[in-house]
CSV table of C-alpha atoms in Angstrom, one decimal:
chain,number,residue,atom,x,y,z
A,1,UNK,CA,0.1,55.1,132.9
A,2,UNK,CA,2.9,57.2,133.8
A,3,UNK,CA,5.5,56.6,135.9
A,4,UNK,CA,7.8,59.5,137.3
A,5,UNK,CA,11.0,59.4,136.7
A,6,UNK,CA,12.1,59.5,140.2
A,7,UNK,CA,10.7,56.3,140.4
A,8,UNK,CA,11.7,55.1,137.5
A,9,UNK,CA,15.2,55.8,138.5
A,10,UNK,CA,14.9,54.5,141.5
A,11,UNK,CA,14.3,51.3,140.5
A,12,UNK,CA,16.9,51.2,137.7
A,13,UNK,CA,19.4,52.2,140.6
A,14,UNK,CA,18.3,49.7,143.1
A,15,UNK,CA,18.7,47.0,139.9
A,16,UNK,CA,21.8,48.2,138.9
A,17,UNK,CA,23.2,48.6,142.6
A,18,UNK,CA,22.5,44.7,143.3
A,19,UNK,CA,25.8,44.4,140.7
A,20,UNK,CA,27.6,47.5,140.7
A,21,UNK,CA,29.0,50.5,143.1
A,22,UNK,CA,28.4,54.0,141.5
A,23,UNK,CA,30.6,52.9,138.2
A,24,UNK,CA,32.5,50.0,139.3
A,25,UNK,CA,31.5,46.3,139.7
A,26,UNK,CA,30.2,45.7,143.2
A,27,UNK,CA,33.1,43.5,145.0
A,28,UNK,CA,31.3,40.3,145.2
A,29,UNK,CA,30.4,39.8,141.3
A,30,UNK,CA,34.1,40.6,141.2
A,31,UNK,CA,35.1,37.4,143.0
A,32,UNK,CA,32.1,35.7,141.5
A,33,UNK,CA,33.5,36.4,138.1
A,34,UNK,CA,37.2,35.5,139.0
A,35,UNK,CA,36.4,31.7,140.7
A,36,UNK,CA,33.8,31.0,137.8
A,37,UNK,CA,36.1,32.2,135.1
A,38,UNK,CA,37.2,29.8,131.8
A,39,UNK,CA,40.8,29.1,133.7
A,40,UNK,CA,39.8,30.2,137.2
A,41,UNK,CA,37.0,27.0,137.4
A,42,UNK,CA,39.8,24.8,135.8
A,43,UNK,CA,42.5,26.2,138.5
A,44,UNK,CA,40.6,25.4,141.6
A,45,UNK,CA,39.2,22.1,140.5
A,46,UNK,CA,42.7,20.9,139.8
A,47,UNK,CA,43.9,22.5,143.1
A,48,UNK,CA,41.6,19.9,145.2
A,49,UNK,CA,43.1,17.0,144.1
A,50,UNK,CA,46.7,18.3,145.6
A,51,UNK,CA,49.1,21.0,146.0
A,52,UNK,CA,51.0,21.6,141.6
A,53,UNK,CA,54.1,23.5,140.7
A,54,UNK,CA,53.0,25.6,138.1
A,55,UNK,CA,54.3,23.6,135.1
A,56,UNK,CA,52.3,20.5,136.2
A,57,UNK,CA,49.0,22.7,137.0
A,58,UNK,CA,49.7,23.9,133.1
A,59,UNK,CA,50.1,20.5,131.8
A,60,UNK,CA,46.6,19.2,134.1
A,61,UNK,CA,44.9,22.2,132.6
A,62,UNK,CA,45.9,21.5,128.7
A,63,UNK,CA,45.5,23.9,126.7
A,64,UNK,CA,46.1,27.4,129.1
A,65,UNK,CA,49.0,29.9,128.1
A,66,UNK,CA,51.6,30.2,130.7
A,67,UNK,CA,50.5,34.6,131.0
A,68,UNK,CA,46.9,33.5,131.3
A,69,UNK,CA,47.6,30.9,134.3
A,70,UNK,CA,49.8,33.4,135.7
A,71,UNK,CA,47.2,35.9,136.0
A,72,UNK,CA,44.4,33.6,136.7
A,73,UNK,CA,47.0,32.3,139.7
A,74,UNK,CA,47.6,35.7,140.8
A,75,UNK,CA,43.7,37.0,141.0
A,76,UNK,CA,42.9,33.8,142.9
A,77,UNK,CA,45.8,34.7,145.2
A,78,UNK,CA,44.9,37.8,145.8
A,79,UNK,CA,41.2,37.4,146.7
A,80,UNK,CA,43.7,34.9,148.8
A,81,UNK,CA,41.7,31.5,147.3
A,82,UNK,CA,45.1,29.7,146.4
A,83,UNK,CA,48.0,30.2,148.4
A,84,UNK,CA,51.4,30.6,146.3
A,85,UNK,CA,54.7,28.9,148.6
A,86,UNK,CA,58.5,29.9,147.0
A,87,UNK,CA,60.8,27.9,148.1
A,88,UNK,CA,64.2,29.6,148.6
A,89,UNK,CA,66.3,26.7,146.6
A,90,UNK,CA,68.0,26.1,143.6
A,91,UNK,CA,66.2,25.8,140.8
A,92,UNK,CA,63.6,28.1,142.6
A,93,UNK,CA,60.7,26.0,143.6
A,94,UNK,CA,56.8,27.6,143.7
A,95,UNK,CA,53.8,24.8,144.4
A,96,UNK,CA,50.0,26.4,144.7
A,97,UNK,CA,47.7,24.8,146.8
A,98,UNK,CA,44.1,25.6,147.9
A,99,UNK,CA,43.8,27.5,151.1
A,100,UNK,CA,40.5,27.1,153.2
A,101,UNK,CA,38.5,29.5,151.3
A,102,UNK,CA,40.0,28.4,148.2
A,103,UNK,CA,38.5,24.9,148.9
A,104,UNK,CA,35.8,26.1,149.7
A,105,UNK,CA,34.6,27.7,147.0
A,106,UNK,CA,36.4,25.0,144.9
A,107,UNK,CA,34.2,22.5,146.2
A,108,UNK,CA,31.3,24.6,145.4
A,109,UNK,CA,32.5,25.0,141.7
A,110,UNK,CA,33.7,21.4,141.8
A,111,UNK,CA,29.7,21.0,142.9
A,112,UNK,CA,28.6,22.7,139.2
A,113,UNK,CA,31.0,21.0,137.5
A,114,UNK,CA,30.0,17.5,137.9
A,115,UNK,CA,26.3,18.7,136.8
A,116,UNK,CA,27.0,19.9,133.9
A,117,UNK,CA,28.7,16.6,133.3
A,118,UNK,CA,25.6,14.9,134.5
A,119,UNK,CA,22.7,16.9,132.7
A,120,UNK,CA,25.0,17.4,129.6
A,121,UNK,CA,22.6,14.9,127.8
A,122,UNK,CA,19.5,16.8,128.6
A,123,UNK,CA,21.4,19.9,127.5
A,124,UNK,CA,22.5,19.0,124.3
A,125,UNK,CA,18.7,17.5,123.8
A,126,UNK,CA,17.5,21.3,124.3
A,127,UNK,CA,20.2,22.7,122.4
A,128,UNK,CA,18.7,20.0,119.2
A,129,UNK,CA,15.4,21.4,119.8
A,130,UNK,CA,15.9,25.1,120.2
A,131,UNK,CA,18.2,24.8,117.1
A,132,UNK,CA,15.0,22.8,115.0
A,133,UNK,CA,13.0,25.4,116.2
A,134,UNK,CA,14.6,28.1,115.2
A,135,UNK,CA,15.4,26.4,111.7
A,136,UNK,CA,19.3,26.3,112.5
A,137,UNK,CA,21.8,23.5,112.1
């Protein structure tokens, strides 16, 4: 069976449009890829609890580099999840807190978060399994 390649293409472009725009990430997966990043989950979760100047949000975090907070702060700003408030006084003072969006979709990752925790048994059972049957571990 032959397919033509107009078609073909077709298809491939419908697929590949559902994620991207010509050559560059469609704006969505973008956000998507931002609020479930490794420090961007970790950010918004801790953001729920309270508003954190950016040493305590480090400290809550653990184990984050101060230029990888600051850039995950400063992409969820910006896709304006977490709102950033200076504070004209000496020593300068800047607290981050949630804004509604930003709890929003931190509830929503919040959401994920506790089941993993939950299912993590049933996941490290398939990870045993997979492993024995692929003659690892």
């Amino acid at each position: 069976m032959t397919v033509s390649t107009e078609v073909t293409g077709k298809v491939a472009a419908e697929a590949a449009g559902k994620y991207t725009v010509g050559a560059v990430m469609c704006p969505y997966r973008l956000v998507l890829e931002h609020v479930t990043s490794r420090w961007g989950v970790l950010v918004l979760i801790e953001l729920l609890d309270r508003p954190y100047r950016f040493s305590e949000l480090r400290r809550a975090i653990g184990t984050v580099s101060e230029k990888m907070l600051t850039q995950t702060l400063q992409t969820l700003e910006r896709d304006g999840l977490v709102h950033r408030d200076a504070k004209p006084v000496i020593p300068p003072r800047v607290d981050y807190s949630l804004t509604d969006l930003g709890r929003e979709a931190a509830e929503q990752v919040r959401g994920l978060a506790l089941w993993t925790e939950a299912r993590m048994g049933e996941v490290e059972k398939a990870r045993e399994m997979y492993d024995a049957a692929k003659g690892r571990g």
